[in-house]
Amino acid sequence: MRILSADDAAVPCSPGDEVDDATLDALYGHTGDLLRLNFVTTLDGAATGGDGLSGTINSAPDHRGFAAMRRAADVLLIGAGTVRAEEYGPARVPMVVVSRSAQLPETVRGSQGVVLATSSSCGATESGTVWLCGEDTVDPATVVERARSSFGPHVLCEGGPTLAAQLVAAGLVDELALSWTPRLVGGGRGEHPRILDGADLDVQLSSRHLLEEGGTLLGLWRVDR
């Protein structure tokens, strides 16, 4: 893996430098409050492959970045639909699963370190593993605040597109990590959504770094405030 640009990299580096795992950890490391989105897309902007899953458009370099970001995070934030579709299992770090229907996917149900975030209108009961974060709908700001107070300041959101759009719209996102894998899938937006699905947005970002390995590009951008 090599650096293509390092406009605001977290560690001193220059274009052309090789990136080992230690450097990758430094590039994605952070101290203090941070909410980072992490997505992968094809070159034509599809967030899923032909089977409707993001896992099928992953590449080995993208997985390296994914693993580094997970190592840096204090807590994962994921929509229940993504957990269900991608068949997430328990992770090394705590996981907060957001569900409007208060339905925790079976693949993580009963797992240690997994919390369900939902709304009061769903009829769920507040507990150590069930958070009521809003009355009629799940309030993303409340979810993020509780995730940080319970697990730590560095929150990593791995989707899906609806939850990510809500976080951006609420002004809660600090960084976007986006990988492009060298493939095309075509099709319609309904079958292959973009990384954000929700309200219209117009948010400016600034480049932090861009990496490349085997045709996969790994970029990191900071949301301009």
CSV table of C-alpha atoms in Angstrom, one decimal:
chain,number,residue,atom,x,y,z
A,1,MET,CA,0.0,0.0,0.0
A,2,ARG,CA,1.3,3.5,-0.9
A,3,ILE,CA,0.3,7.1,-0.1
A,4,LEU,CA,-1.1,9.1,-3.1
A,5,SER,CA,-1.8,12.2,-1.1
A,6,ALA,CA,-1.4,13.3,2.5
A,7,ASP,CA,-2.9,16.8,2.6
A,8,ASP,CA,-3.8,16.5,6.3
A,9,ALA,CA,-2.5,13.0,7.3
A,10,ALA,CA,-2.5,12.2,11.0
A,11,VAL,CA,1.2,11.3,10.9
A,12,PRO,CA,4.1,12.8,8.9
A,13,CYS,CA,4.2,11.2,5.4
A,14,SER,CA,4.6,12.0,1.8
A,15,PRO,CA,3.2,10.8,-1.5
A,16,GLY,CA,4.9,7.6,-2.6
A,17,ASP,CA,5.6,6.4,0.9
A,18,GLU,CA,4.8,2.7,1.6
A,19,VAL,CA,2.2,2.0,4.3
A,20,ASP,CA,2.7,-0.9,6.7
A,21,ASP,CA,0.1,-1.9,9.3
A,22,ALA,CA,1.7,0.3,12.0
A,23,THR,CA,1.5,3.4,9.7
A,24,LEU,CA,-2.1,2.4,8.8
A,25,ASP,CA,-3.0,2.4,12.5
A,26,ALA,CA,-1.4,5.8,13.0
A,27,LEU,CA,-3.3,7.2,10.0
A,28,TYR,CA,-6.6,6.1,11.3
A,29,GLY,CA,-5.9,6.6,15.0
A,30,HIS,CA,-7.5,9.4,16.9
A,31,THR,CA,-7.8,10.7,20.5
A,32,GLY,CA,-10.9,12.5,21.7
A,33,ASP,CA,-14.4,12.7,20.3
A,34,LEU,CA,-14.8,11.4,16.8
A,35,LEU,CA,-17.6,10.0,14.7
A,36,ARG,CA,-16.3,8.4,11.5
A,37,LEU,CA,-18.3,6.8,8.7
A,38,ASN,CA,-16.8,3.9,6.9
A,39,PHE,CA,-18.1,2.7,3.5
A,40,VAL,CA,-16.9,0.9,0.4
A,41,THR,CA,-18.2,1.4,-3.1
A,42,THR,CA,-17.6,0.3,-6.6
A,43,LEU,CA,-16.1,2.8,-9.1
A,44,ASP,CA,-19.7,3.6,-10.3
A,45,GLY,CA,-20.8,4.5,-6.8
A,46,ALA,CA,-22.7,1.3,-5.8
A,47,ALA,CA,-22.5,0.6,-2.1
A,48,THR,CA,-23.5,-3.1,-2.7
A,49,GLY,CA,-22.6,-5.8,-5.1
A,50,GLY,CA,-24.8,-7.9,-7.3
A,51,ASP,CA,-26.2,-9.8,-4.4
A,52,GLY,CA,-27.2,-6.6,-2.5
A,53,LEU,CA,-24.4,-6.9,0.0
A,54,SER,CA,-21.3,-4.7,0.6
A,55,GLY,CA,-19.2,-7.7,1.4
A,56,THR,CA,-19.1,-8.8,-2.2
A,57,ILE,CA,-17.4,-5.5,-3.3
A,58,ASN,CA,-14.7,-5.6,-0.6
A,59,SER,CA,-11.1,-6.1,-1.5
A,60,ALA,CA,-8.1,-7.2,0.6
A,61,PRO,CA,-6.7,-3.5,0.8
A,62,ASP,CA,-10.2,-2.3,1.9
A,63,HIS,CA,-10.3,-4.9,4.6
A,64,ARG,CA,-6.9,-3.7,5.8
A,65,GLY,CA,-8.3,-0.2,6.3
A,66,PHE,CA,-11.5,-1.6,7.8
A,67,ALA,CA,-9.5,-3.6,10.4
A,68,ALA,CA,-7.3,-0.5,11.3
A,69,MET,CA,-10.4,1.6,11.8
A,70,ARG,CA,-12.0,-1.0,14.1
A,71,ARG,CA,-8.8,-1.3,16.1
A,72,ALA,CA,-8.9,2.5,16.6
A,73,ALA,CA,-12.6,2.7,17.6
A,74,ASP,CA,-14.1,2.5,21.1
A,75,VAL,CA,-17.6,1.5,19.8
A,76,LEU,CA,-19.3,0.5,16.6
A,77,LEU,CA,-22.6,2.1,15.5
A,78,ILE,CA,-24.6,0.1,12.9
A,79,GLY,CA,-28.2,0.0,11.6
A,80,ALA,CA,-30.1,-3.2,12.3
A,81,GLY,CA,-30.8,-3.7,8.6
A,82,THR,CA,-27.1,-3.7,7.8
A,83,VAL,CA,-26.3,-6.1,10.7
A,84,ARG,CA,-29.0,-8.4,9.4
A,85,ALA,CA,-28.2,-8.3,5.7
A,86,GLU,CA,-24.4,-8.6,6.2
A,87,GLU,CA,-24.8,-11.2,9.0
A,88,TYR,CA,-22.7,-9.3,11.5
A,89,GLY,CA,-21.4,-11.3,14.5
A,90,PRO,CA,-20.1,-9.9,17.8
A,91,ALA,CA,-17.0,-7.7,17.4
A,92,ARG,CA,-13.9,-7.0,19.5
A,93,VAL,CA,-15.3,-3.6,20.4
A,94,PRO,CA,-18.8,-2.9,21.8
A,95,MET,CA,-21.5,-2.5,19.2
A,96,VAL,CA,-24.6,-0.3,19.3
A,97,VAL,CA,-27.3,-1.5,16.9
A,98,VAL,CA,-30.0,1.0,15.9
A,99,SER,CA,-33.5,-0.4,15.2
A,100,ARG,CA,-36.8,1.6,14.8
A,101,SER,CA,-38.7,-1.7,15.5
A,102,ALA,CA,-36.6,-2.7,18.5
A,103,GLN,CA,-35.7,-5.9,16.7
A,104,LEU,CA,-32.1,-7.1,17.4
A,105,PRO,CA,-30.8,-9.3,14.5
A,106,GLU,CA,-30.4,-12.9,15.5
A,107,THR,CA,-26.7,-13.0,14.6
A,108,VAL,CA,-25.9,-10.7,17.5
A,109,ARG,CA,-28.8,-11.4,19.8
A,110,GLY,CA,-27.7,-12.2,23.3
A,111,SER,CA,-24.1,-11.4,22.5
A,112,GLN,CA,-21.9,-9.7,25.1
A,113,GLY,CA,-21.1,-6.1,24.3
A,114,VAL,CA,-24.1,-5.6,22.0
A,115,VAL,CA,-26.6,-2.8,22.8
A,116,LEU,CA,-29.9,-2.2,21.1
A,117,ALA,CA,-30.9,1.5,20.6
A,118,THR,CA,-34.5,2.1,19.8
A,119,SER,CA,-37.4,4.5,20.6
A,120,SER,CA,-39.9,4.5,23.5
A,121,SER,CA,-42.9,4.0,21.1
A,122,CYS,CA,-41.7,0.5,20.2
A,123,GLY,CA,-42.7,-0.7,23.7
A,124,ALA,CA,-39.2,-1.9,24.7
A,125,THR,CA,-38.0,-1.6,28.3
A,126,GLU,CA,-34.9,0.4,29.1
A,127,SER,CA,-32.0,-1.8,30.4
A,128,GLY,CA,-28.3,-2.1,30.3
A,129,THR,CA,-28.5,-3.6,26.8
A,130,VAL,CA,-31.6,-1.7,25.6
A,131,TRP,CA,-31.4,2.1,25.2
A,132,LEU,CA,-34.5,4.2,24.6
A,133,CYS,CA,-33.2,7.1,22.6
A,134,GLY,CA,-36.2,9.2,21.6
A,135,GLU,CA,-40.0,9.0,21.8
A,136,ASP,CA,-41.4,8.2,18.4
A,137,THR,CA,-38.2,7.9,16.5
A,138,VAL,CA,-34.6,7.1,17.4
A,139,ASP,CA,-32.7,10.3,17.9
A,140,PRO,CA,-29.2,9.9,16.5
A,141,ALA,CA,-27.6,12.5,18.8
A,142,THR,CA,-28.9,10.7,21.9
A,143,VAL,CA,-27.5,7.4,20.6
A,144,VAL,CA,-24.1,8.9,19.9
A,145,GLU,CA,-24.0,10.6,23.3
A,146,ARG,CA,-24.9,7.4,25.1
A,147,ALA,CA,-22.4,5.4,23.1
A,148,ARG,CA,-19.6,7.8,24.0
A,149,SER,CA,-20.5,7.9,27.7
A,150,SER,CA,-20.8,4.1,27.9
A,151,PHE,CA,-17.8,3.0,25.8
A,152,GLY,CA,-15.6,5.9,24.8
A,153,PRO,CA,-15.2,8.9,22.5
A,154,HIS,CA,-14.3,7.3,19.2
A,155,VAL,CA,-17.4,6.1,17.4
A,156,LEU,CA,-17.2,4.2,14.1
A,157,CYS,CA,-20.4,3.9,12.0
A,158,GLU,CA,-20.4,1.2,9.4
A,159,GLY,CA,-23.8,2.0,7.9
A,160,GLY,CA,-26.2,1.5,6.6
A,161,PRO,CA,-27.0,4.3,4.2
A,162,THR,CA,-30.1,5.5,6.1
A,163,LEU,CA,-28.4,5.7,9.5
A,164,ALA,CA,-25.4,7.4,7.9
A,165,ALA,CA,-27.6,10.0,6.3
A,166,GLN,CA,-29.3,10.7,9.5
A,167,LEU,CA,-26.0,11.2,11.3
A,168,VAL,CA,-24.7,13.6,8.6
A,169,ALA,CA,-28.0,15.5,8.5
A,170,ALA,CA,-27.8,16.0,12.3
A,171,GLY,CA,-24.2,17.4,12.0
A,172,LEU,CA,-22.7,14.6,14.1
A,173,VAL,CA,-20.2,13.2,11.5
A,174,ASP,CA,-16.6,14.3,11.8
A,175,GLU,CA,-14.9,12.1,9.1
A,176,LEU,CA,-15.8,9.9,6.1
A,177,ALA,CA,-13.6,7.0,5.2
A,178,LEU,CA,-14.5,5.7,1.8
A,179,SER,CA,-12.9,3.0,-0.3
A,180,TRP,CA,-13.4,2.4,-4.0
A,181,THR,CA,-12.8,-1.1,-5.3
A,182,PRO,CA,-11.9,-1.5,-9.0
A,183,ARG,CA,-15.2,-3.0,-10.3
A,184,LEU,CA,-18.5,-1.9,-11.8
A,185,VAL,CA,-21.9,-3.3,-11.0
A,186,GLY,CA,-24.4,-1.0,-12.9
A,187,GLY,CA,-28.1,-1.6,-12.1
A,188,GLY,CA,-30.5,0.9,-10.5
A,189,ARG,CA,-30.2,2.9,-7.3
A,190,GLY,CA,-32.9,0.8,-5.7
A,191,GLU,CA,-30.9,-2.4,-6.0
A,192,HIS,CA,-27.5,-0.7,-5.3
A,193,PRO,CA,-27.9,2.3,-3.0
A,194,ARG,CA,-25.4,5.1,-2.5
A,195,ILE,CA,-23.6,5.4,0.8
A,196,LEU,CA,-26.2,8.0,2.0
A,197,ASP,CA,-30.0,7.4,1.6
A,198,GLY,CA,-32.3,10.1,3.1
A,199,ALA,CA,-32.7,13.8,3.1
A,200,ASP,CA,-30.9,16.0,0.5
A,201,LEU,CA,-27.6,17.2,1.9
A,202,ASP,CA,-24.8,19.6,0.8
A,203,VAL,CA,-21.8,19.1,3.1
A,204,GLN,CA,-18.3,20.1,2.2
A,205,LEU,CA,-15.3,17.9,3.2
A,206,SER,CA,-11.5,18.3,3.1
A,207,SER,CA,-9.1,15.6,2.1
A,208,ARG,CA,-6.9,14.0,4.8
A,209,HIS,CA,-5.2,11.2,2.9
A,210,LEU,CA,-5.6,8.9,-0.1
A,211,LEU,CA,-4.0,5.5,-0.3
A,212,GLU,CA,-3.8,2.9,-3.0
A,213,GLU,CA,-3.1,-0.8,-3.2
A,214,GLY,CA,-3.9,-3.2,-6.1
A,215,GLY,CA,-6.3,-0.7,-7.7
A,216,THR,CA,-8.3,-0.1,-4.5
A,217,LEU,CA,-8.3,3.5,-3.3
A,218,LEU,CA,-8.8,4.3,0.4
A,219,GLY,CA,-9.7,7.9,1.2
A,220,LEU,CA,-10.2,9.8,4.4
A,221,TRP,CA,-12.0,13.2,4.5
A,222,ARG,CA,-12.8,15.6,7.3
A,223,VAL,CA,-16.2,17.3,7.5
A,224,ASP,CA,-15.7,21.1,7.2
A,225,ARG,CA,-17.3,23.0,10.1
